Amino acid sequence: MSLPPDREEDSTVGNPAALEPLVFRGIGGSSGVAIGKLMLMDTGGPGVVHRHVSRRALQGEVDRYEAAVTASVEELNQAADRAQHHIAKAEVAILEAYVLMLEDDMLHEDVERRILIDRQCAEWAVEGAIADLGAQLRDSPDPYIAARSDDFEFVGAMVQRSFQGRSTRSPAPREPSIIVARDLSPADTAALDKSVVLGFVTEIGTRTSHTAILARALELPVVVGLSNITSLLGDHDTIIVDGVSGEVILSPTIDQVANAQARAERHRKLAANLREHRDRVPQTKCGEALSIRANIELPAETEVACYEGAQGVGLYRTEFLFIDRITPPTEDEQYAVYRSVVEAMGEHPVTLRTFDIGGDKFVSQFRAPADMNPALGLRAVRLALARPELFLAQLRAMVRASAHGTLRIMIPMISGIQELREVRALFDRAIRQVSDAGHAYSETIPLGAMVEVPSAAIMADLLAQEADFLSIGTNDLVQYSLAVDRTSRALAGLASYFDPAILRLIDIVSKAGVEHACPVSVCGAMASHPLGAAVLLGFGIRDLSMEASAIPEIREAIARVTLADLERTTREALEQGTAAGSERVVSDAFREVFSDLLEAYL
Ligand code: PEP
Ligand code: MG
């Protein structure tokens, strides 16, 4: 039995009856604190039988497979119907994505090949096909894409349960409970009643997994990524879930419960308070206005973005459309999705980022050759330029969606001016194709570059003259500038956007923007932390994009500080020689004024 990471107490392992408190640390997936009765939800199934089938029985196995898929699709459609009456439309979109995965031709072909050629029984064939697809995603250096392997696992488990005639849904709790599960599927989530579910803990998943995304939409505290937790529950029946710190406590002491109750209350009050101000125009204490927009991965997240008062979408990670399936989406399919996003945001602008995908992150017939270092390989704009037919279809879909609102197109991983020129040539060609096909489109679609590769920051003065806007992606800028893998837990301490090298690069980009009248925004995680956002404003950046759930606290943080304080602090941080030094400067300046936000929300 392997223990979860950062286990703080292990004196009672193998002795759960003693009911000593056990403290674990996972990943805070959705903020808030919950204390309650623990309910283990069994979402796993028994082992899969491996059986070779006689030649005569092969067609029967194919039929059994088709029937199991049909039953699973039906189950998902019923869950989607139920979710229509729920608050979170995001659930419906995910359920629909699962139906598409189940109906995908390549999955069917692979399963049929395993049955008809390898003579595997249907269960075995499904297990193998799903495992292959999941493994390709899981190896991805991008945590978001790696998290999609969970979706494939879920779809596979659902089909396996259908083979046994079991429902794909788990029983819902009847009394207020905190659910602990290996994984919680969107179908389970759709069926949950918020009045009895206080929070979740799951073994698999990351901050960008669907469970976490949905929990944030539902405003439920969640901790994910606590491997093996379901096997460590023993007789414990009370649990604390702290979605802020990622801490989970089984059988807490009276003091721990009191402490958690106080934290839960603080978080609830602050969240309610912040929500009350969601119509307030974001501005500093001295009245300097800025834009706060949302980063989204699912079209349905526009609903949360609007609810939180986002002034548009600053980053729509469109790769989501490509990775929950095996074949790429058609131009028409993409157009329908982009149009829905643009329309959902009304008069606010939407920034569509072309697919940031490549290397081993892409499951389809467009799979790229394996790179030694996929993060440094054929990904994002490089893949787009290498596969112009795929890129042009996406650009055409985006150009067509521009007829329905205010839209900007943004290119990931631009490393220099040459790439931007090549993109612009293809963009112009896409516009001509859309025009020739007789579709409507806007004559003014800004084409921007992400600045997330150090060379792009260094060359920002040239990029600012040719791009219509620049958007700094601090997540990758940190990864590539400091040579720190962004997925590495071991190196997480080194991956700081307060590092003076990062601050200098941001300084270069924001100055280039001013000099060449090119708008500069930030859509990396730095913008979603009160101290990070403070530094960015001090650089003169007035356009921040972050996940929707962070919007209320950032709007509040900014309203508490003046531009003079922000600029002075950023200047001082820029003069430091180390990340710790810069962070200390910013923290000393604003820790007190942000104290409730930093404690209760992050
Ligand atoms: C970034 O790199 O900062 C960014 C916003 O893009 P992503 O996190 O999708 O790589
Ligand atoms: Mg990036």
Coordinates of N, CA and C and ligand atoms in Angstrom, one line a residue, residues 317 353 356 379 412-413 450 452 473 475-477 480 486, ligand 2:
R317 N -9.0 28.0 -23.9 CA -8.1 26.9 -24.3 C -8.8 25.9 -25.3
R353 N -7.9 31.0 -28.2 CA -6.5 30.6 -28.4 C -6.5 29.4 -29.4
D356 N -3.3 24.5 -28.4 CA -2.0 24.3 -27.8 C -1.8 22.9 -27.5
R379 N 4.8 21.3 -30.8 CA 3.5 21.6 -30.1 C 3.0 23.0 -30.5
P412 N -0.6 30.4 -29.4 CA 0.3 30.0 -28.3 C 1.7 29.7 -28.7
M413 N 2.7 29.9 -27.8 CA 4.1 29.4 -28.0 C 4.8 30.1 -29.2
M450 N 0.8 35.0 -27.8 CA 1.1 34.7 -26.4 C 2.6 34.9 -26.2
E452 N 5.1 33.5 -24.0 CA 5.3 32.4 -22.9 C 6.6 31.7 -23.2
G473 N 1.8 34.5 -20.9 CA 1.4 33.3 -20.3 C 2.5 33.0 -19.2
N475 N 2.6 30.9 -16.9 CA 2.9 29.5 -16.5 C 4.0 28.9 -17.4
D476 N 3.9 29.1 -18.7 CA 5.0 28.6 -19.5 C 6.2 29.5 -19.5
L477 N 6.0 30.8 -19.3 CA 7.2 31.7 -19.3 C 8.1 31.3 -18.1
Y480 N 9.8 27.8 -19.1 CA 10.9 27.8 -20.1 C 12.0 28.8 -19.7
R486 N 6.7 22.5 -15.4 CA 5.6 23.0 -14.6 C 4.8 21.9 -13.9
Ligands
MG2 MG 1.0 28.2 -22.0

